[in-house]
Coordinates of N, CA and C in Angstrom, one line a residue:
M1 N 0.8 -1.2 0.0 CA 0.0 0.0 0.0 C 0.9 1.3 0.0
A2 N 2.1 1.2 0.5 CA 2.9 2.4 0.5 C 3.1 3.0 -0.8
N3 N 3.1 2.2 -1.9 CA 3.3 2.8 -3.2 C 2.1 3.0 -4.0
C4 N 0.9 2.8 -3.4 CA -0.4 2.9 -4.1 C -1.0 4.3 -3.8
I5 N -1.7 4.7 -4.8 CA -2.6 5.9 -4.6 C -4.0 5.3 -4.4
R6 N -4.6 5.7 -3.3 CA -5.9 5.2 -2.9 C -7.0 6.2 -3.2
A7 N -8.1 5.8 -3.8 CA -9.2 6.7 -4.1 C -10.3 6.2 -3.1
L8 N -10.6 7.1 -2.1 CA -11.5 6.8 -1.0 C -12.8 7.6 -1.0
C9 N -13.9 7.0 -0.7 CA -15.1 7.7 -0.4 C -15.1 8.2 1.1
N10 N -14.6 7.4 1.9 CA -14.5 7.7 3.3 C -13.1 8.1 3.7
S11 N -12.8 9.4 3.3 CA -11.4 9.9 3.4 C -11.3 10.4 4.9
D12 N -10.6 9.7 5.7 CA -10.5 10.0 7.1 C -9.0 10.5 7.4
A13 N -8.9 11.8 7.8 CA -7.6 12.3 8.0 C -6.8 11.6 9.1
K14 N -7.6 11.0 10.0 CA -6.9 10.2 11.1 C -6.9 8.7 10.8
G15 N -7.4 8.3 9.7 CA -7.5 6.9 9.3 C -6.6 6.5 8.2
G16 N -5.5 7.2 8.0 CA -4.5 6.8 7.0 C -4.6 7.5 5.7
F17 N -5.5 8.4 5.5 CA -5.5 9.2 4.3 C -4.3 10.0 4.2
V18 N -3.6 9.9 3.0 CA -2.3 10.6 2.8 C -2.5 11.8 1.9
F19 N -2.4 13.0 2.5 CA -2.6 14.2 1.7 C -1.5 14.3 0.7
G20 N -1.9 14.8 -0.5 CA -1.0 14.9 -1.6 C -0.7 13.6 -2.4
K21 N -1.3 12.5 -1.9 CA -1.1 11.2 -2.6 C -2.4 10.6 -2.8
D22 N -3.3 10.4 -1.8 CA -4.6 9.8 -2.0 C -5.6 10.7 -2.5
A23 N -6.7 10.2 -3.1 CA -7.8 11.0 -3.7 C -9.1 10.8 -2.9
A24 N -9.7 11.9 -2.5 CA -11.0 11.8 -1.8 C -12.1 11.9 -2.9
L25 N -13.0 11.0 -2.9 CA -14.1 10.9 -3.9 C -15.5 11.0 -3.2
P26 N -16.5 11.4 -3.9 CA -17.8 11.5 -3.3 C -18.5 10.1 -3.1
E27 N -19.3 10.0 -2.1 CA -20.1 8.8 -1.9 C -21.5 9.1 -2.2
T28 N -22.2 8.2 -2.9 CA -23.6 8.5 -3.3 C -24.4 7.2 -3.3
T29 N -25.7 7.3 -3.3 CA -26.6 6.2 -3.4 C -27.4 6.5 -4.7
V30 N -27.6 5.5 -5.5 CA -28.4 5.6 -6.7 C -29.9 5.2 -6.3
R31 N -30.7 6.2 -6.3 CA -32.1 6.0 -5.8 C -33.0 5.4 -6.9
T32 N -33.0 6.0 -8.0 CA -33.8 5.5 -9.1 C -33.0 5.2 -10.4
P33 N -32.5 4.0 -10.5 CA -31.6 3.7 -11.6 C -32.2 3.9 -13.0
Q34 N -33.5 3.8 -13.1 CA -34.2 4.0 -14.4 C -34.1 5.5 -14.8
N35 N -34.1 6.4 -13.9 CA -34.1 7.8 -14.2 C -33.2 8.5 -13.1
L36 N -31.9 8.6 -13.4 CA -31.0 9.0 -12.4 C -31.2 10.5 -12.0
L37 N -31.7 11.3 -12.9 CA -31.9 12.7 -12.6 C -33.3 13.1 -12.1
R38 N -34.1 12.1 -11.8 CA -35.5 12.4 -11.4 C -35.5 13.1 -10.0
D39 N -36.3 14.1 -10.0 CA -36.6 14.9 -8.7 C -35.4 15.7 -8.2
L40 N -34.3 15.9 -9.0 CA -33.2 16.7 -8.6 C -33.5 18.2 -8.7
G41 N -32.7 19.0 -8.0 CA -32.9 20.4 -7.9 C -33.6 20.7 -6.6
G42 N -34.0 22.0 -6.5 CA -34.7 22.4 -5.2 C -35.3 23.7 -5.4
K43 N -35.9 24.2 -4.3 CA -36.6 25.5 -4.3 C -35.5 26.6 -4.3
P44 N -35.9 27.8 -4.8 CA -35.0 28.9 -4.7 C -34.7 29.3 -3.3
A45 N -33.6 29.9 -3.0 CA -33.2 30.3 -1.7 C -34.3 31.0 -0.9
S46 N -35.0 31.9 -1.6 CA -36.1 32.7 -0.9 C -37.3 31.8 -0.4
K47 N -37.4 30.6 -1.0 CA -38.6 29.8 -0.7 C -38.2 28.6 0.2
R48 N -37.0 28.6 0.8 CA -36.6 27.5 1.7 C -37.0 28.0 3.1
S49 N -38.0 27.3 3.7 CA -38.5 27.8 5.0 C -37.9 27.1 6.2
I50 N -37.2 26.0 6.0 CA -36.6 25.3 7.1 C -35.1 25.7 7.2
L51 N -34.7 26.0 8.4 CA -33.3 26.4 8.5 C -32.3 25.2 8.3
A52 N -32.6 24.1 9.0 CA -31.7 23.0 8.8 C -32.4 21.7 8.9
F53 N -32.0 20.6 8.2 CA -32.6 19.3 8.2 C -31.7 18.2 8.2
F54 N -32.0 17.1 9.0 CA -31.3 15.9 9.0 C -32.3 14.8 9.2
A55 N -32.2 13.7 8.5 CA -32.9 12.4 8.8 C -32.0 11.3 8.4
G56 N -32.0 10.2 9.3 CA -31.2 9.1 8.9 C -31.1 8.1 10.1
S57 N -30.5 7.0 9.8 CA -30.3 6.0 10.8 C -29.4 6.5 11.9
M58 N -29.6 6.0 13.1 CA -28.8 6.5 14.3 C -27.6 5.6 14.5
H59 N -26.8 5.4 13.5 CA -25.6 4.6 13.7 C -24.4 5.5 14.0
G60 N -23.4 5.0 14.6 CA -22.3 5.8 15.0 C -22.6 6.5 16.3
Y61 N -21.6 7.2 16.8 CA -21.8 7.9 18.1 C -22.4 9.3 17.9
L62 N -22.2 9.9 16.7 CA -22.5 11.3 16.6 C -24.0 11.6 16.3
R63 N -24.6 10.8 15.5 CA -26.0 11.0 15.1 C -27.0 11.0 16.3
P64 N -26.8 10.1 17.3 CA -27.6 10.1 18.5 C -27.5 11.4 19.3
I65 N -26.2 12.0 19.3 CA -26.0 13.2 19.9 C -26.8 14.4 19.2
L66 N -26.7 14.3 17.9 CA -27.5 15.3 17.1 C -29.0 15.2 17.4
L67 N -29.5 14.0 17.4 CA -30.9 13.8 17.7 C -31.3 14.2 19.1
Q68 N -30.4 14.0 20.1 CA -30.6 14.3 21.5 C -30.7 15.9 21.6
H69 N -29.9 16.6 20.9 CA -29.9 18.0 21.1 C -30.9 18.7 20.2
W70 N -31.3 18.1 19.1 CA -32.2 18.9 18.1 C -33.5 18.1 17.8
G71 N -33.6 16.9 18.1 CA -34.8 16.1 17.7 C -36.1 16.7 18.4
N72 N -37.0 17.2 17.7 CA -38.3 17.8 18.2 C -38.0 18.9 19.2
K73 N -36.9 19.6 19.1 CA -36.6 20.7 20.1 C -36.8 22.1 19.5
D74 N -36.8 22.2 18.2 CA -36.8 23.6 17.6 C -37.5 23.5 16.2
P75 N -38.5 24.3 16.0 CA -39.2 24.2 14.7 C -38.4 24.6 13.5
D76 N -37.2 25.3 13.7 CA -36.4 25.7 12.6 C -35.4 24.6 12.2
V77 N -35.1 23.8 13.2 CA -34.0 22.7 12.9 C -34.8 21.4 13.0
K78 N -35.0 20.8 11.9 CA -35.7 19.5 11.7 C -34.7 18.4 11.8
V79 N -34.6 17.7 12.9 CA -33.7 16.5 13.0 C -34.6 15.3 13.4
F80 N -34.5 14.3 12.6 CA -35.2 13.0 12.8 C -34.3 11.8 12.7
G81 N -34.8 10.7 13.2 CA -34.2 9.4 12.9 C -34.6 9.1 11.5
K82 N -34.8 7.9 11.2 CA -35.3 7.5 9.9 C -36.7 8.1 9.7
L83 N -37.0 8.7 8.6 CA -38.3 9.2 8.2 C -39.2 8.0 7.8
P84 N -40.4 8.0 8.3 CA -41.3 6.9 7.9 C -41.8 7.2 6.4
K85 N -42.1 6.2 5.7 CA -42.7 6.4 4.4 C -44.0 7.2 4.6
V86 N -44.2 8.2 3.8 CA -45.3 9.1 4.0 C -46.2 9.1 2.8
K87 N -47.5 9.2 3.1 CA -48.5 9.2 2.0 C -49.5 10.3 2.5
G88 N -50.1 10.9 1.5 CA -51.2 11.9 1.8 C -50.7 13.3 1.6
R89 N -51.6 14.2 1.6 CA -51.4 15.6 1.4 C -50.7 16.2 2.6
G90 N -49.8 17.1 2.4 CA -49.2 17.9 3.4 C -48.0 17.1 4.1
K91 N -47.8 15.9 3.8 CA -46.7 15.1 4.4 C -45.5 15.3 3.5
M92 N -44.4 15.5 4.1 CA -43.1 15.7 3.4 C -42.3 14.5 3.5
N93 N -41.6 14.2 2.3 CA -40.7 13.1 2.3 C -39.3 13.6 2.4
Y94 N -38.3 12.7 2.4 CA -36.9 13.1 2.5 C -36.5 14.2 1.5
P95 N -36.7 13.9 0.1 CA -36.3 14.9 -0.8 C -37.0 16.3 -0.6
Q96 N -38.3 16.2 -0.3 CA -39.0 17.5 -0.1 C -38.4 18.3 1.1
Y97 N -38.0 17.6 2.2 CA -37.3 18.3 3.3 C -36.0 18.9 2.8
M98 N -35.3 18.2 2.0 CA -34.0 18.7 1.6 C -34.2 19.9 0.6
K99 N -35.2 19.8 -0.2 CA -35.5 20.9 -1.2 C -36.0 22.1 -0.5
S100 N -36.6 22.0 0.7 CA -37.2 23.1 1.4 C -36.3 23.6 2.5
S101 N -35.1 23.1 2.7 CA -34.2 23.5 3.7 C -33.0 24.4 3.2
K102 N -32.6 25.4 4.0 CA -31.5 26.2 3.6 C -30.2 25.3 3.8
Y103 N -30.1 24.6 4.9 CA -28.9 23.9 5.2 C -29.3 22.4 5.4
C104 N -28.6 21.5 4.9 CA -28.8 20.1 5.1 C -27.6 19.5 5.8
I105 N -27.9 18.9 7.0 CA -26.9 18.4 7.9 C -26.4 17.1 7.4
C106 N -25.1 17.0 7.2 CA -24.4 15.8 6.8 C -23.5 15.3 7.9
A107 N -24.1 14.6 8.8 CA -23.4 14.1 10.0 C -22.9 12.7 9.8
K108 N -21.7 12.5 10.3 CA -21.1 11.2 10.1 C -21.9 10.2 10.8
G109 N -21.8 8.9 10.3 CA -22.4 7.8 10.9 C -21.2 6.9 11.4
F110 N -21.2 5.6 10.9 CA -20.0 4.8 11.3 C -18.8 5.3 10.7
E111 N -18.9 5.9 9.5 CA -17.7 6.4 8.7 C -17.7 7.9 8.8
V112 N -16.6 8.6 8.3 CA -16.6 10.0 8.3 C -17.4 10.7 7.3
N113 N -17.8 9.9 6.2 CA -18.6 10.5 5.1 C -20.0 9.9 5.1
S114 N -20.8 10.4 4.3 CA -22.2 10.0 4.1 C -22.7 10.4 2.7
P115 N -23.6 9.5 2.1 CA -24.1 9.9 0.8 C -25.0 11.2 0.9
R116 N -25.3 11.6 2.1 CA -26.1 12.8 2.3 C -25.4 14.0 1.8
L117 N -24.1 14.1 1.7 CA -23.4 15.2 1.2 C -23.7 15.4 -0.3
V118 N -23.7 14.4 -1.1 CA -24.0 14.4 -2.5 C -25.5 14.8 -2.6
E119 N -26.4 14.1 -1.8 CA -27.8 14.4 -1.9 C -28.1 15.9 -1.6
A120 N -27.4 16.5 -0.6 CA -27.6 17.9 -0.4 C -27.3 18.7 -1.6
I121 N -26.2 18.4 -2.3 CA -25.8 19.1 -3.5 C -26.9 18.9 -4.6
F122 N -27.3 17.7 -4.7 CA -28.3 17.4 -5.8 C -29.6 18.1 -5.5
Y123 N -30.0 18.4 -4.3 CA -31.2 19.1 -4.0 C -30.9 20.6 -3.7
E124 N -29.7 21.1 -4.1 CA -29.3 22.5 -4.0 C -29.4 23.1 -2.6
C125 N -29.0 22.3 -1.6 CA -29.1 22.6 -0.2 C -27.7 22.8 0.3
V126 N -27.4 23.8 1.0 CA -26.0 24.0 1.5 C -25.7 23.0 2.5
P127 N -24.6 22.1 2.3 CA -24.3 21.1 3.2 C -23.6 21.6 4.5
V128 N -24.0 21.0 5.6 CA -23.4 21.3 6.9 C -22.7 20.0 7.3
I129 N -21.4 20.0 7.2 CA -20.6 18.8 7.4 C -20.2 18.8 8.9
I130 N -20.7 17.8 9.6 CA -20.3 17.5 11.0 C -19.6 16.2 11.0
S131 N -18.3 16.3 10.9 CA -17.4 15.1 10.9 C -16.0 15.6 11.0
D132 N -15.4 15.6 12.2 CA -14.1 16.3 12.4 C -13.0 15.9 11.5
N133 N -12.9 14.7 11.1 CA -11.7 14.2 10.4 C -12.0 13.9 8.9
F134 N -13.1 14.4 8.4 CA -13.5 14.2 7.0 C -12.7 15.0 6.0
V135 N -12.2 14.4 5.0 CA -11.5 15.1 3.9 C -12.6 15.1 2.8
P136 N -13.1 16.3 2.4 CA -14.1 16.4 1.4 C -13.6 16.0 0.0
P137 N -14.6 15.5 -0.8 CA -14.2 15.0 -2.2 C -13.5 16.2 -3.0
F138 N -12.5 15.9 -3.7 CA -11.8 16.8 -4.6 C -11.4 18.1 -3.8
F139 N -11.0 17.9 -2.6 CA -10.7 19.1 -1.8 C -9.5 19.9 -2.3
E140 N -8.7 19.2 -3.1 CA -7.5 19.8 -3.7 C -7.9 20.9 -4.7
V141 N -9.1 20.7 -5.3 CA -9.4 21.7 -6.4 C -10.7 22.5 -6.1
L142 N -11.5 22.0 -5.1 CA -12.7 22.7 -4.8 C -12.6 23.5 -3.5
N143 N -13.1 24.7 -3.5 CA -13.1 25.5 -2.2 C -14.4 25.2 -1.5
W144 N -14.3 24.2 -0.7 CA -15.5 23.7 0.0 C -16.1 24.8 0.9
E145 N -15.3 25.7 1.5 CA -15.8 26.7 2.4 C -16.7 27.7 1.7
S146 N -16.6 27.7 0.3 CA -17.4 28.7 -0.4 C -18.9 28.2 -0.7
F147 N -19.1 26.9 -0.4 CA -20.5 26.3 -0.6 C -20.9 25.3 0.5
A148 N -20.1 25.2 1.5 CA -20.5 24.2 2.6 C -20.1 24.9 3.9
V149 N -20.7 24.4 5.0 CA -20.4 24.9 6.3 C -19.8 23.7 7.1
F150 N -18.7 23.9 7.8 CA -18.1 22.9 8.6 C -18.4 23.2 10.1
V151 N -18.9 22.3 10.8 CA -19.2 22.4 12.2 C -18.5 21.3 13.0
L152 N -17.7 21.7 14.0 CA -17.1 20.7 14.8 C -18.1 19.9 15.5
E153 N -17.8 18.6 15.7 CA -18.7 17.7 16.4 C -19.0 18.3 17.8
K154 N -18.1 18.9 18.5 CA -18.4 19.4 19.9 C -19.3 20.6 19.8
D155 N -19.6 21.2 18.7 CA -20.4 22.4 18.5 C -21.8 22.1 18.1
I156 N -22.2 20.8 18.2 CA -23.6 20.4 17.9 C -24.6 21.2 18.7
P157 N -24.4 21.4 20.0 CA -25.4 22.2 20.8 C -25.5 23.7 20.3
N158 N -24.5 24.2 19.6 CA -24.6 25.6 19.1 C -24.9 25.7 17.6
L159 N -25.4 24.6 17.0 CA -25.7 24.5 15.6 C -26.6 25.6 15.1
K160 N -27.7 25.8 15.7 CA -28.6 26.9 15.2 C -28.0 28.2 15.3
N161 N -27.3 28.6 16.3 CA -26.6 29.9 16.4 C -25.5 30.0 15.3
I162 N -24.8 28.9 15.1 CA -23.8 29.0 14.0 C -24.4 29.3 12.7
L163 N -25.5 28.6 12.4 CA -26.1 28.8 11.1 C -26.8 30.2 11.0
L164 N -27.4 30.6 12.1 CA -28.1 32.0 12.1 C -27.0 33.1 12.0
S165 N -25.8 32.8 12.4 CA -24.7 33.9 12.3 C -24.2 34.1 10.9
I166 N -24.6 33.2 10.0 CA -24.2 33.4 8.6 C -25.2 34.4 8.0
P167 N -24.7 35.5 7.5 CA -25.5 36.6 6.9 C -26.3 36.0 5.7
E168 N -27.5 36.5 5.5 CA -28.4 36.1 4.4 C -27.7 36.1 3.1
N169 N -27.0 37.2 2.8 CA -26.3 37.4 1.5 C -25.2 36.3 1.3
K170 N -24.5 35.9 2.4 CA -23.5 34.9 2.4 C -24.2 33.5 2.1
Y171 N -25.3 33.3 2.8 CA -26.0 32.0 2.5 C -26.4 32.0 1.1
R172 N -27.0 33.0 0.5 CA -27.5 33.0 -0.9 C -26.3 32.8 -1.8
E173 N -25.1 33.3 -1.5 CA -23.9 33.1 -2.3 C -23.5 31.6 -2.3
M174 N -23.6 31.1 -1.1 CA -23.2 29.6 -0.9 C -24.2 28.8 -1.7
Q175 N -25.5 29.1 -1.6 CA -26.5 28.3 -2.2 C -26.3 28.4 -3.8
M176 N -26.0 29.6 -4.2 CA -25.7 29.7 -5.7 C -24.6 28.9 -6.1
R177 N -23.5 28.8 -5.3 CA -22.4 28.0 -5.6 C -22.7 26.5 -5.6
V178 N -23.6 26.1 -4.7 CA -24.0 24.7 -4.6 C -24.7 24.4 -6.0
K179 N -25.6 25.3 -6.4 CA -26.3 25.1 -7.7 C -25.3 25.0 -8.8
E180 N -24.3 25.9 -8.8 CA -23.3 25.9 -9.9 C -22.5 24.6 -9.9
F181 N -22.1 24.1 -8.7 CA -21.4 22.9 -8.6 C -22.3 21.7 -9.0
F182 N -23.5 21.7 -8.6 CA -24.5 20.6 -9.1 C -24.6 20.6 -10.6
A183 N -24.8 21.8 -11.2 CA -24.9 21.8 -12.7 C -23.6 21.4 -13.4
A184 N -22.5 21.7 -12.8 CA -21.2 21.3 -13.4 C -20.9 19.8 -13.2
S185 N -21.5 19.2 -12.2 CA -21.1 17.8 -11.9 C -22.0 16.8 -12.4
V186 N -23.2 17.1 -12.9 CA -24.2 16.2 -13.4 C -23.8 15.9 -14.9
W187 N -23.6 14.6 -15.1 CA -23.3 14.2 -16.5 C -24.6 14.1 -17.3
N188 N -24.5 14.2 -18.6 CA -25.7 14.0 -19.4 C -25.9 12.5 -19.5
I189 N -26.9 12.0 -18.9 CA -27.2 10.6 -18.8 C -28.3 10.2 -19.8

C-alpha cells in the first residue's frame, strides 16, 4: 500500500488518508436507476422555509447526539431518525425536506462520510458537514468553504446559532455555488 494511490469515499484524516497522494471521492446512493436525474434540484433560496434538516439511521456515536440536542426541540431545525414512508397531502418526504431547507446536515455515521453530502448538493441545499476528520471530495481543487459549512462535532449544541450567524447574503452566495457545482457535476445521462 505504501506505493499505491488510494481513491476513497471515506477519506479520514486520522485513518490513514495521505494528503498529496490519496484522492477523496464523493459517496452516493443511486435511488432511481431508471431515471438518475429524477426529482433533482430544489426550491429557490427565498422559498426555503426550514433552517436545517437531517434524517437518517442513528448509527455511529454522533447522530444520536445530534438527535438528542435537536430532535423535536426547535421548529427551525428539523432533526429526525429514519423518516417513515409518508402518504397523503401535506406530508413531506426526504427529498422534499432537503429541497425546502437552507442547510442540510451531513453528520457522520459509522464512517466520516455519508451519501447525504451528495444528496444535499443534488437538492441544491447548502451542506453542513459535521465530521471532524473528514476530507471532502476533490478538496485539492474545490473551495468547500465557499459552498459548505463545517461544524465541529463538539459544537452540535450551538448548531442553530452557528447557522443563524451566517448573513443572508453569504447564505445566498453559498447556495448559488451549490447550484453551480451541481450543474457542473451532473453528466448527461
